[in-house]
């Protein structure tokens, strides 16, 4: 369905050197926005779209480039200024035809009110992360954006550079930005951002070349770059080559000739970006891009949606929660000393010293490091002292003793080659069950059945925030149910456990 804004966007693309296959159909609906479908079968290896780098909206190409560089801004911060500046120009912006198809902002938690964040995300992996993000972005605006309005009042319209506009620009960057190359850095890529995401089901792949700027055009001063935008001092002339409006050619009866996909000369054109089909797509099917293998917390955080039964979901259990649980059984001194020994054995949690946590996989399998920690915490005092002494002896000069044998369990220094079967004692099982209950308690007193019932009555279109926050809560709580099952049932090696390490939740990450 070609709406007025979609037709205007196609005209803009044609006049700016974009090419796309007439085997693609762009569909625009009030409920779902713009998506891409195949009018005929697409074959693996087909190039279905080409986008000129100079038509992408970046710090380098924006009319605000000088303002941004004079202020020493770069990365996502500089790109946000570029977006706000081009929006302030209205129809005079070279990207007017592109900007009019973008929403004002994406429905990511970053732009939710604090009350919505507290109410909808309470207990989830995102609650604290979004709170911290909003505070940091407010600080960014005060320190970097607001001063621009005083320094160049004649060039910037304050109406378009307020804190709400900054949050809106950040939401677009989070959900639609692409890494282009070393010169342009991160930017907005029209056409490429029309393809919706589906986890683990990539149909087309975005490709970009790097180092496309000549050596004599590079400035060595990169001191102000914070997120990958290089500070080279060159900008090729904006492409003014017009191409034929490929939308004028229609595919009849669902069939397409070999010319429906764009030709590939075999020569890399460093000025162009491409969308390449990576697996066959059936006629009539939506064509998906994949933003990465992400759990629902990361998807909601960056893109504003979740997926049911997402196999890349995880739940985190903070190290401090583990220490709190242990301190309820023993003394605080006991807990700290056992954590210290665990670290000396070569183990660590995810995150850093200021934010450490353990991941529970989609199948409910706890991280090996967590199980080792529980085992160490629950050792009898005599066994603990024997292990402590053995480790001290090994560290003092007997380097051949790389492992310590204790109660038929091997604690390999600086490795994770411990048998999970040997770690899953009755006490460790009880510890996992207790931690599952503590983590579940963060969601409040309502049982998971209430969340499931509310989700069933909720519309993903009309109540998007509520729907996806409930989906996140439900999926996380089901993982905790699986953790309880894992701790209660006889030990079985899970073939999917290796996927956990590929996934990092958004917890305390910005």
C-alpha positions as a Python dict, from the first residue, in 0.01 Angstrom:
ca = {
    (1, 'X'): (0, 0, 0),
    (2, 'X'): (168, 319, -122),
    (3, 'X'): (63, 614, 94),
    (4, 'X'): (135, 976, 10),
    (5, 'X'): (438, 988, 239),
    (6, 'X'): (569, 666, 91),
    (7, 'X'): (537, 797, -265),
    (8, 'X'): (718, 1116, -161),
    (9, 'X'): (992, 907, -2),
    (10, 'X'): (1039, 703, -320),
    (11, 'X'): (1072, 1022, -523),
    (12, 'X'): (1330, 1147, -274),
    (13, 'X'): (1527, 824, -300),
    (14, 'X'): (1522, 829, -678),
    (15, 'X'): (1653, 1186, -687),
    (16, 'X'): (1933, 1101, -445),
    (17, 'X'): (2085, 802, -620),
    (18, 'X'): (1913, 516, -438),
    (19, 'X'): (1840, 196, -627),
    (20, 'X'): (1600, -77, -527),
    (21, 'X'): (1454, -383, -689),
    (22, 'X'): (1099, -369, -821),
    (23, 'X'): (1066, -714, -663),
    (24, 'X'): (1023, -529, -333),
    (25, 'X'): (693, -384, -216),
    (26, 'X'): (681, -115, 52),
    (27, 'X'): (369, -140, 267),
    (28, 'X'): (253, 144, 493),
    (29, 'X'): (-25, 87, 747),
    (30, 'X'): (-139, 302, 1042),
    (31, 'X'): (-97, 8, 1280),
    (32, 'X'): (242, -131, 1179),
    (33, 'X'): (407, 156, 991),
    (34, 'X'): (627, 77, 690),
    (35, 'X'): (743, -276, 611),
    (36, 'X'): (894, -452, 309),
    (37, 'X'): (748, -752, 128),
    (38, 'X'): (861, -965, -165),
    (39, 'X'): (648, -938, -479),
    (40, 'X'): (818, -1248, -614),
    (41, 'X'): (1064, -1506, -487),
    (42, 'X'): (1398, -1357, -389),
    (43, 'X'): (1710, -1567, -432),
    (44, 'X'): (2010, -1588, -203),
    (45, 'X'): (2279, -1350, -326),
    (46, 'X'): (2039, -1103, -490),
    (47, 'X'): (2123, -739, -433),
    (48, 'X'): (1787, -574, -371),
    (49, 'X'): (1891, -222, -267),
    (50, 'X'): (2182, 20, -298),
    (51, 'X'): (2214, 334, -87),
    (52, 'X'): (2468, 612, -148),
    (53, 'X'): (2668, 690, 163),
    (54, 'X'): (2650, 1062, 93),
    (55, 'X'): (2269, 1043, 106),
    (56, 'X'): (2282, 899, 456),
    (57, 'X'): (2223, 1139, 743),
    (58, 'X'): (2546, 1158, 942),
    (59, 'X'): (2752, 1419, 1121),
    (60, 'X'): (2966, 1441, 807),
    (61, 'X'): (2680, 1507, 567),
    (62, 'X'): (2456, 1724, 783),
    (63, 'X'): (2440, 2100, 744),
    (64, 'X'): (2517, 2117, 1117),
    (65, 'X'): (2857, 1958, 1069),
    (66, 'X'): (3055, 2271, 1148),
    (67, 'X'): (2847, 2346, 1457),
    (68, 'X'): (2891, 1990, 1580),
    (69, 'X'): (3264, 1981, 1518),
    (70, 'X'): (3323, 2326, 1666),
    (71, 'X'): (3149, 2206, 1982),
    (72, 'X'): (3367, 1895, 1990),
    (73, 'X'): (3071, 1660, 1972),
    (74, 'X'): (3086, 1318, 1812),
    (75, 'X'): (2929, 975, 1806),
    (76, 'X'): (2563, 940, 1899),
    (77, 'X'): (2560, 1284, 2058),
    (78, 'X'): (2675, 1452, 1738),
    (79, 'X'): (2432, 1248, 1529),
    (80, 'X'): (2143, 1353, 1754),
    (81, 'X'): (2233, 1718, 1692),
    (82, 'X'): (2243, 1649, 1317),
    (83, 'X'): (1894, 1496, 1325),
    (84, 'X'): (1749, 1781, 1530),
    (85, 'X'): (1912, 2037, 1299),
    (86, 'X'): (1777, 1880, 980),
    (87, 'X'): (1433, 1855, 1137),
    (88, 'X'): (1449, 2224, 1223),
    (89, 'X'): (1495, 2307, 851),
    (90, 'X'): (1165, 2147, 755),
    (91, 'X'): (1119, 2124, 378),
    (92, 'X'): (1451, 2302, 323),
    (93, 'X'): (1644, 2007, 461),
    (94, 'X'): (1807, 1781, 198),
    (95, 'X'): (1655, 1493, 398),
    (96, 'X'): (1301, 1629, 414),
    (97, 'X'): (1168, 1343, 200),
    (98, 'X'): (1327, 1092, 436),
    (99, 'X'): (1248, 1261, 765),
    (100, 'X'): (877, 1274, 687),
    (101, 'X'): (853, 893, 690),
    (102, 'X'): (1017, 870, 1032),
    (103, 'X'): (804, 876, 1345),
    (104, 'X'): (853, 1167, 1581),
    (105, 'X'): (1015, 919, 1818),
    (106, 'X'): (1031, 544, 1863),
    (107, 'X'): (833, 388, 2146),
    (108, 'X'): (1140, 277, 2341),
    (109, 'X'): (1148, 299, 2723),
    (110, 'X'): (1395, 584, 2696),
    (111, 'X'): (1110, 820, 2600),
    (112, 'X'): (857, 682, 2847),
    (113, 'X'): (779, 892, 3152),
    (114, 'X'): (951, 803, 3479),
    (115, 'X'): (614, 692, 3617),
    (116, 'X'): (567, 457, 3320),
    (117, 'X'): (918, 319, 3365),
    (118, 'X'): (856, 255, 3737),
    (119, 'X'): (513, 103, 3683),
    (120, 'X'): (570, -104, 3369),
    (121, 'X'): (931, -216, 3408),
    (122, 'X'): (942, -277, 3781),
    (123, 'X'): (1148, -587, 3856),
    (124, 'X'): (1261, -642, 3498),
    (125, 'X'): (1614, -630, 3361),
    (126, 'X'): (1541, -285, 3219),
    (127, 'X'): (1412, -98, 3520),
    (128, 'X'): (1737, 32, 3663),
    (129, 'X'): (1903, 57, 3323),
    (130, 'X'): (1639, 292, 3181),
    (131, 'X'): (1637, 503, 3497),
    (132, 'X'): (2014, 549, 3469),
    (133, 'X'): (1998, 612, 3095),
    (134, 'X'): (1737, 885, 3130),
    (135, 'X'): (1943, 1061, 3396),
    (136, 'X'): (2261, 1044, 3188),
    (137, 'X'): (2087, 1170, 2874),
    (138, 'X'): (1942, 1463, 3069),
    (139, 'X'): (2295, 1546, 3181),
    (140, 'X'): (2420, 1518, 2821),
    (141, 'X'): (2158, 1766, 2705),
    (142, 'X'): (2238, 2015, 2981),
    (143, 'X'): (2614, 1994, 2928),
    (144, 'X'): (2631, 1973, 2547),
    (145, 'X'): (2308, 2074, 2372),
    (146, 'X'): (2176, 2360, 2581),
    (147, 'X'): (2503, 2561, 2551),
    (148, 'X'): (2471, 2546, 2171),
    (149, 'X'): (2157, 2756, 2189),
    (150, 'X'): (2342, 3038, 2363),
    (151, 'X'): (2655, 3024, 2149),
    (152, 'X'): (2483, 3031, 1809),
    (153, 'X'): (2129, 3157, 1865),
    (154, 'X'): (2094, 3281, 1510),
    (155, 'X'): (2155, 2940, 1356),
    (156, 'X'): (1965, 2703, 1584),
    (157, 'X'): (1593, 2713, 1651),
    (158, 'X'): (1544, 2641, 2024),
    (159, 'X'): (1208, 2482, 1950),
    (160, 'X'): (1384, 2187, 1788),
    (161, 'X'): (1667, 2148, 2040),
    (162, 'X'): (1480, 2102, 2367),
    (163, 'X'): (1529, 1803, 2591),
    (164, 'X'): (1222, 1625, 2449),
    (165, 'X'): (1356, 1666, 2096),
    (166, 'X'): (1691, 1530, 2211),
    (167, 'X'): (1530, 1221, 2364),
    (168, 'X'): (1330, 1173, 2043),
    (169, 'X'): (1645, 1189, 1830),
    (170, 'X'): (1822, 944, 2060),
    (171, 'X'): (1532, 700, 2026),
    (172, 'X'): (1559, 712, 1646),
    (173, 'X'): (1934, 654, 1659),
    (174, 'X'): (1892, 361, 1896),
    (175, 'X'): (1635, 186, 1679),
    (176, 'X'): (1740, 285, 1326),
    (177, 'X'): (2110, 373, 1321),
    (178, 'X'): (2375, 182, 1125),
    (179, 'X'): (2752, 178, 1134),
    (180, 'X'): (2846, 303, 786),
    (181, 'X'): (3225, 323, 765),
    (182, 'X'): (3530, 474, 934),
    (183, 'X'): (3467, 815, 780),
    (184, 'X'): (3092, 856, 827),
    (185, 'X'): (3078, 653, 1145),
    (186, 'X'): (2728, 586, 1276),
    (187, 'X'): (2434, 731, 1086),
    (188, 'X'): (2082, 705, 956),
    (189, 'X'): (2054, 496, 638),
    (190, 'X'): (1730, 562, 446),
    (191, 'X'): (1569, 254, 289),
    (192, 'X'): (1783, 13, 494),
    (193, 'X'): (1586, 106, 805),
    (194, 'X'): (1253, 8, 646),
    (195, 'X'): (1327, -364, 691),
    (196, 'X'): (1180, -489, 1018),
    (197, 'X'): (1364, -713, 1262),
    (198, 'X'): (1304, -1080, 1333),
    (199, 'X'): (1540, -1262, 1568),
    (200, 'X'): (1738, -1538, 1403),
    (201, 'X'): (1550, -1499, 1074),
    (202, 'X'): (1760, -1266, 862),
    (203, 'X'): (1648, -1241, 498),
    (204, 'X'): (1865, -946, 392),
    (205, 'X'): (2200, -829, 523),
    (206, 'X'): (2329, -472, 537),
    (207, 'X'): (2683, -440, 401),
    (208, 'X'): (2920, -149, 417),
    (209, 'X'): (3285, -98, 328),
    (210, 'X'): (3534, 71, 560),
    (211, 'X'): (3826, 309, 520),
    (212, 'X'): (3670, 465, 212),
    (213, 'X'): (3838, 802, 262),
    (214, 'X'): (4173, 870, 100),
    (215, 'X'): (4474, 890, 332),
    (216, 'X'): (4542, 1255, 251),
    (217, 'X'): (4188, 1344, 360),
    (218, 'X'): (4233, 1214, 713),
    (219, 'X'): (4279, 1434, 1017),
    (220, 'X'): (4474, 1268, 1297),
    (221, 'X'): (4289, 1455, 1572),
    (222, 'X'): (4030, 1211, 1700),
    (223, 'X'): (4025, 1336, 2056),
    (224, 'X'): (3657, 1428, 2058),
    (225, 'X'): (3516, 1107, 1917),
    (226, 'X'): (3318, 902, 2166),
    (227, 'X'): (3144, 630, 1968),
    (228, 'X'): (3315, 546, 1645),
    (229, 'X'): (3284, 856, 1428),
    (230, 'X'): (3632, 931, 1299),
    (231, 'X'): (3746, 1293, 1264),
    (232, 'X'): (3878, 1285, 906),
    (233, 'X'): (3860, 1622, 729),
    (234, 'X'): (3703, 1535, 395),
    (235, 'X'): (3354, 1524, 256),
    (236, 'X'): (3291, 1420, -101),
    (237, 'X'): (3048, 1631, -299),
    (238, 'X'): (2690, 1533, -243),
    (239, 'X'): (2574, 1296, -514),
    (240, 'X'): (2330, 1463, -750),
    (241, 'X'): (2290, 1173, -990),
    (242, 'X'): (1928, 1091, -1060),
    (243, 'X'): (1814, 737, -1123),
    (244, 'X'): (1505, 606, -1290),
    (245, 'X'): (1214, 568, -1054),
    (246, 'X'): (1212, 191, -1031),
    (247, 'X'): (866, 205, -881),
    (248, 'X'): (735, 282, -1227),
    (249, 'X'): (806, -76, -1331),
    (250, 'X'): (550, -316, -1185),
    (251, 'X'): (578, -689, -1133),
    (252, 'X'): (281, -860, -1294),
    (253, 'X'): (115, -1179, -1170),
    (254, 'X'): (375, -1228, -898),
    (255, 'X'): (651, -1309, -1146),
    (256, 'X'): (978, -1125, -1192),
    (257, 'X'): (1250, -1135, -1451),
    (258, 'X'): (1622, -1153, -1381),
    (259, 'X'): (1639, -775, -1405),
    (260, 'X'): (1420, -731, -1101),
    (261, 'X'): (1727, -753, -878),
    (262, 'X'): (2008, -503, -912),
    (263, 'X'): (2313, -594, -1110),
    (264, 'X'): (2640, -669, -937),
    (265, 'X'): (2941, -575, -1142),
    (266, 'X'): (3174, -755, -904),
    (267, 'X'): (3353, -429, -821),
    (268, 'X'): (3317, -288, -472),
    (269, 'X'): (3187, 67, -492),
    (270, 'X'): (3307, 236, -172),
    (271, 'X'): (3045, 508, -213),
    (272, 'X'): (2749, 267, -191),
    (273, 'X'): (2585, 53, 74),
    (274, 'X'): (2393, -261, -16),
    (275, 'X'): (2115, -488, 106),
    (276, 'X'): (2186, -846, -1),
    (277, 'X'): (1948, -1143, 22),
    (278, 'X'): (2106, -1409, 245),
    (279, 'X'): (1839, -1675, 204),
    (280, 'X'): (1552, -1740, -37),
    (281, 'X'): (1234, -1544, 38),
    (282, 'X'): (895, -1662, -82),
    (283, 'X'): (667, -1437, -283),
    (284, 'X'): (436, -1237, -58),
    (285, 'X'): (647, -1284, 254),
    (286, 'X'): (779, -994, 460),
    (287, 'X'): (1150, -936, 415),
    (288, 'X'): (1333, -912, 748),
    (289, 'X'): (1665, -778, 857),
    (290, 'X'): (1818, -894, 1186),
    (291, 'X'): (1961, -645, 1430),
    (292, 'X'): (2145, -918, 1619),
    (293, 'X'): (2076, -1212, 1847),
    (294, 'X'): (1905, -1027, 2131),
    (295, 'X'): (1685, -1115, 2421),
    (296, 'X'): (1364, -925, 2486),
    (297, 'X'): (1524, -685, 2734),
    (298, 'X'): (1770, -569, 2469),
    (299, 'X'): (1500, -558, 2197),
    (300, 'X'): (1267, -346, 2408),
    (301, 'X'): (1550, -123, 2524),
    (302, 'X'): (1682, -45, 2176),
    (303, 'X'): (1387, -100, 1942),
    (304, 'X'): (1070, -81, 2148),
    (305, 'X'): (929, -431, 2098),
    (306, 'X'): (959, -790, 2226),
    (307, 'X'): (914, -1136, 2076),
    (308, 'X'): (727, -1427, 2227),
    (309, 'X'): (938, -1734, 2311),
    (310, 'X'): (1260, -1550, 2228),
    (311, 'X'): (1534, -1815, 2272),
    (312, 'X'): (1790, -1545, 2350),
    (313, 'X'): (1613, -1422, 2661),
    (314, 'X'): (1810, -1423, 2984),
    (315, 'X'): (1754, -1315, 3343),
    (316, 'X'): (2027, -1175, 3566),
    (317, 'X'): (2086, -1243, 3934),
    (318, 'X'): (2306, -980, 4096),
    (319, 'X'): (2612, -1085, 4292),
    (320, 'X'): (2486, -866, 4575),
    (321, 'X'): (2166, -1072, 4585),
    (322, 'X'): (2373, -1389, 4619),
    (323, 'X'): (2573, -1230, 4903),
    (324, 'X'): (2250, -1116, 5069),
    (325, 'X'): (2113, -1471, 5053),
    (326, 'X'): (2433, -1615, 5196),
    (327, 'X'): (2444, -1356, 5474),
    (328, 'X'): (2098, -1465, 5585),
    (329, 'X'): (2236, -1816, 5647),
    (330, 'X'): (2581, -1725, 5771),
    (331, 'X'): (2762, -1411, 5875),
    (332, 'X'): (2849, -1126, 5645),
    (333, 'X'): (3215, -1207, 5706),
    (334, 'X'): (3153, -1564, 5592),
    (335, 'X'): (2995, -1441, 5268),
    (336, 'X'): (3274, -1198, 5184),
    (337, 'X'): (3551, -1446, 5256),
    (338, 'X'): (3387, -1711, 5035),
    (339, 'X'): (3348, -1461, 4750),
    (340, 'X'): (3715, -1369, 4791),
    (341, 'X'): (3820, -1734, 4762),
    (342, 'X'): (3595, -1781, 4461),
    (343, 'X'): (3769, -1490, 4288),
    (344, 'X'): (4113, -1628, 4374),
    (345, 'X'): (4013, -1953, 4211),
    (346, 'X'): (3988, -1756, 3888),
    (347, 'X'): (3614, -1701, 3865),
    (348, 'X'): (3420, -1382, 3802),
    (349, 'X'): (3070, -1264, 3724),
    (350, 'X'): (2949, -1067, 3423),
    (351, 'X'): (2984, -691, 3428),
    (352, 'X'): (3245, -513, 3637),
    (353, 'X'): (3327, -453, 4003),
    (354, 'X'): (3053, -190, 4025),
    (355, 'X'): (2785, -405, 3863),
    (356, 'X'): (2829, -781, 3876),
    (357, 'X'): (2564, -1035, 3788),
    (358, 'X'): (2510, -1393, 3674),
    (359, 'X'): (2303, -1494, 3372),
    (360, 'X'): (2026, -1750, 3372),
    (361, 'X'): (1968, -1881, 3019),
    (362, 'X'): (1637, -1914, 2836),
    (363, 'X'): (1625, -2282, 2942),
    (364, 'X'): (1674, -2186, 3306),
    (365, 'X'): (2034, -2299, 3325),
    (366, 'X'): (2247, -2095, 3566),
    (367, 'X'): (2590, -1968, 3477),
    (368, 'X'): (2865, -2209, 3587),
    (369, 'X'): (3032, -1931, 3783),
    (370, 'X'): (2719, -1893, 3996),
    (371, 'X'): (2707, -2263, 4077),
    (372, 'X'): (3075, -2264, 4174),
    (373, 'X'): (3016, -1963, 4399),
    (374, 'X'): (2722, -2132, 4571),
    (375, 'X'): (2929, -2447, 4618),
    (376, 'X'): (3215, -2251, 4775),
    (377, 'X'): (2978, -2055, 4998),
    (378, 'X'): (2822, -2376, 5128),
    (379, 'X'): (3146, -2565, 5195),
    (380, 'X'): (3195, -2681, 5555),
    (381, 'X'): (3452, -2473, 5737),
    (382, 'X'): (3718, -2745, 5738),
    (383, 'X'): (3679, -2805, 5364),
    (384, 'X'): (3691, -2430, 5300),
    (385, 'X'): (4016, -2394, 5496),
    (386, 'X'): (4170, -2692, 5314),
    (387, 'X'): (4083, -2536, 4978),
    (388, 'X'): (4212, -2196, 5091),
    (389, 'X'): (4541, -2352, 5205),
    (390, 'X'): (4576, -2555, 4885),
    (391, 'X'): (4528, -2244, 4675),
    (392, 'X'): (4780, -2047, 4882),
    (393, 'X'): (5039, -2322, 4838),
    (394, 'X'): (4979, -2331, 4464),
    (395, 'X'): (5016, -1953, 4441),
    (396, 'X'): (5331, -1944, 4656),
    (397, 'X'): (5546, -2134, 4412),
    (398, 'X'): (5410, -2476, 4331),
    (399, 'X'): (5282, -2373, 3988),
    (400, 'X'): (5245, -2735, 3875),
    (401, 'X'): (4937, -2756, 4097),
    (402, 'X'): (4695, -2595, 3851),
    (403, 'X'): (4390, -2751, 4008),
    (404, 'X'): (4271, -2845, 4353),
    (405, 'X'): (4108, -3178, 4429),
    (406, 'X'): (3846, -3149, 4698),
    (407, 'X'): (3565, -3397, 4765),
    (408, 'X'): (3614, -3535, 4412),
    (409, 'X'): (3546, -3188, 4261),
    (410, 'X'): (3799, -3005, 4046),
    (411, 'X'): (3820, -2627, 4074),
    (412, 'X'): (4029, -2531, 3773),
    (413, 'X'): (4210, -2203, 3830),
    (414, 'X'): (4115, -1941, 3567),
    (415, 'X'): (3887, -2181, 3381),
    (416, 'X'): (3529, -2297, 3390),
    (417, 'X'): (3587, -2667, 3331),
    (418, 'X'): (3399, -2768, 3642),
    (419, 'X'): (3145, -3048, 3611),
    (420, 'X'): (2799, -2904, 3674),
    (421, 'X'): (2682, -3249, 3782),
    (422, 'X'): (2933, -3249, 4067),
    (423, 'X'): (2833, -2897, 4174),
    (424, 'X'): (2459, -2960, 4192),
    (425, 'X'): (2445, -3082, 4550),
    (426, 'X'): (2131, -3068, 4763),
    (427, 'X'): (2248, -2746, 4927),
    (428, 'X'): (2332, -2583, 4593),
    (429, 'X'): (1990, -2682, 4458),
    (430, 'X'): (1827, -2522, 4762),
    (431, 'X'): (2038, -2212, 4706),
    (432, 'X'): (1924, -2183, 4345),
    (433, 'X'): (1560, -2221, 4452),
    (434, 'X'): (1602, -1949, 4713),
    (435, 'X'): (1767, -1713, 4463),
    (436, 'X'): (1488, -1777, 4212),
    (437, 'X'): (1234, -1675, 4478),
    (438, 'X'): (1433, -1363, 4569),
    (439, 'X'): (1464, -1259, 4205),
    (440, 'X'): (1093, -1327, 4149),
    (441, 'X'): (1011, -1106, 4446),
    (442, 'X'): (1133, -801, 4255),
    (443, 'X'): (821, -819, 4035),
    (444, 'X'): (588, -775, 4330),
    (445, 'X'): (326, -998, 4487),
    (446, 'X'): (115, -1072, 4178),
    (447, 'X'): (160, -1429, 4050),
    (448, 'X'): (279, -1488, 3693),
    (449, 'X'): (-71, -1608, 3601),
    (450, 'X'): (-196, -1251, 3649),
    (451, 'X'): (65, -1122, 3403),
    (452, 'X'): (-32, -1390, 3151),
    (453, 'X'): (-402, -1301, 3185),
    (454, 'X'): (-334, -927, 3143),
    (455, 'X'): (-119, -993, 2839),
    (456, 'X'): (-395, -1197, 2678),
    (457, 'X'): (-634, -901, 2703),
    (458, 'X'): (-380, -643, 2585),
    (459, 'X'): (-345, -504, 2231),
    (460, 'X'): (8, -488, 2092),
    (461, 'X'): (-99, -196, 1872),
    (462, 'X'): (-322, 20, 2094),
    (463, 'X'): (-137, -55, 2422),
    (464, 'X'): (214, -101, 2295),
    (465, 'X'): (399, -1, 2612),
    (466, 'X'): (186, -221, 2838),
    (467, 'X'): (193, -514, 2596),
    (468, 'X'): (570, -532, 2552),
    (469, 'X'): (647, -463, 2918),
    (470, 'X'): (413, -747, 3014),
    (471, 'X'): (575, -972, 2755),
    (472, 'X'): (916, -895, 2902),
    (473, 'X'): (796, -965, 3258),
    (474, 'X'): (626, -1289, 3158),
    (475, 'X'): (926, -1419, 2964),
    (476, 'X'): (1165, -1337, 3247),
    (477, 'X'): (943, -1502, 3507),
    (478, 'X'): (913, -1814, 3293),
    (479, 'X'): (1292, -1836, 3292),
    (480, 'X'): (1284, -1830, 3672),
    (481, 'X'): (1028, -2111, 3660),
    (482, 'X'): (1271, -2310, 3447),
    (483, 'X'): (1550, -2232, 3692),
    (484, 'X'): (1338, -2387, 3969),
    (485, 'X'): (1278, -2690, 3749),
    (486, 'X'): (1652, -2712, 3680),
    (487, 'X'): (1727, -2705, 4051),
    (488, 'X'): (1457, -2960, 4133),
    (489, 'X'): (1501, -3220, 3861),
    (490, 'X'): (1786, -3470, 3802),
    (491, 'X'): (2078, -3309, 3624),
    (492, 'X'): (2071, -3306, 3244),
    (493, 'X'): (2325, -3143, 3016),
    (494, 'X'): (2151, -2880, 2802),
    (495, 'X'): (2266, -2859, 2441),
    (496, 'X'): (2162, -2494, 2417),
    (497, 'X'): (2371, -2367, 2707),
    (498, 'X'): (2649, -2246, 2479),
    (499, 'X'): (2422, -1974, 2337),
    (500, 'X'): (2413, -1788, 2668),
    (501, 'X'): (2762, -1648, 2636),
    (502, 'X'): (2673, -1477, 2309),
    (503, 'X'): (2407, -1276, 2482),
    (504, 'X'): (2455, -980, 2703),
    (505, 'X'): (2155, -825, 2865),
    (506, 'X'): (2113, -451, 2868),
    (507, 'X'): (2160, -445, 3244),
    (508, 'X'): (2356, -134, 3340),
    (509, 'X'): (2483, -93, 2984),
    (510, 'X'): (2453, 227, 2788),
}
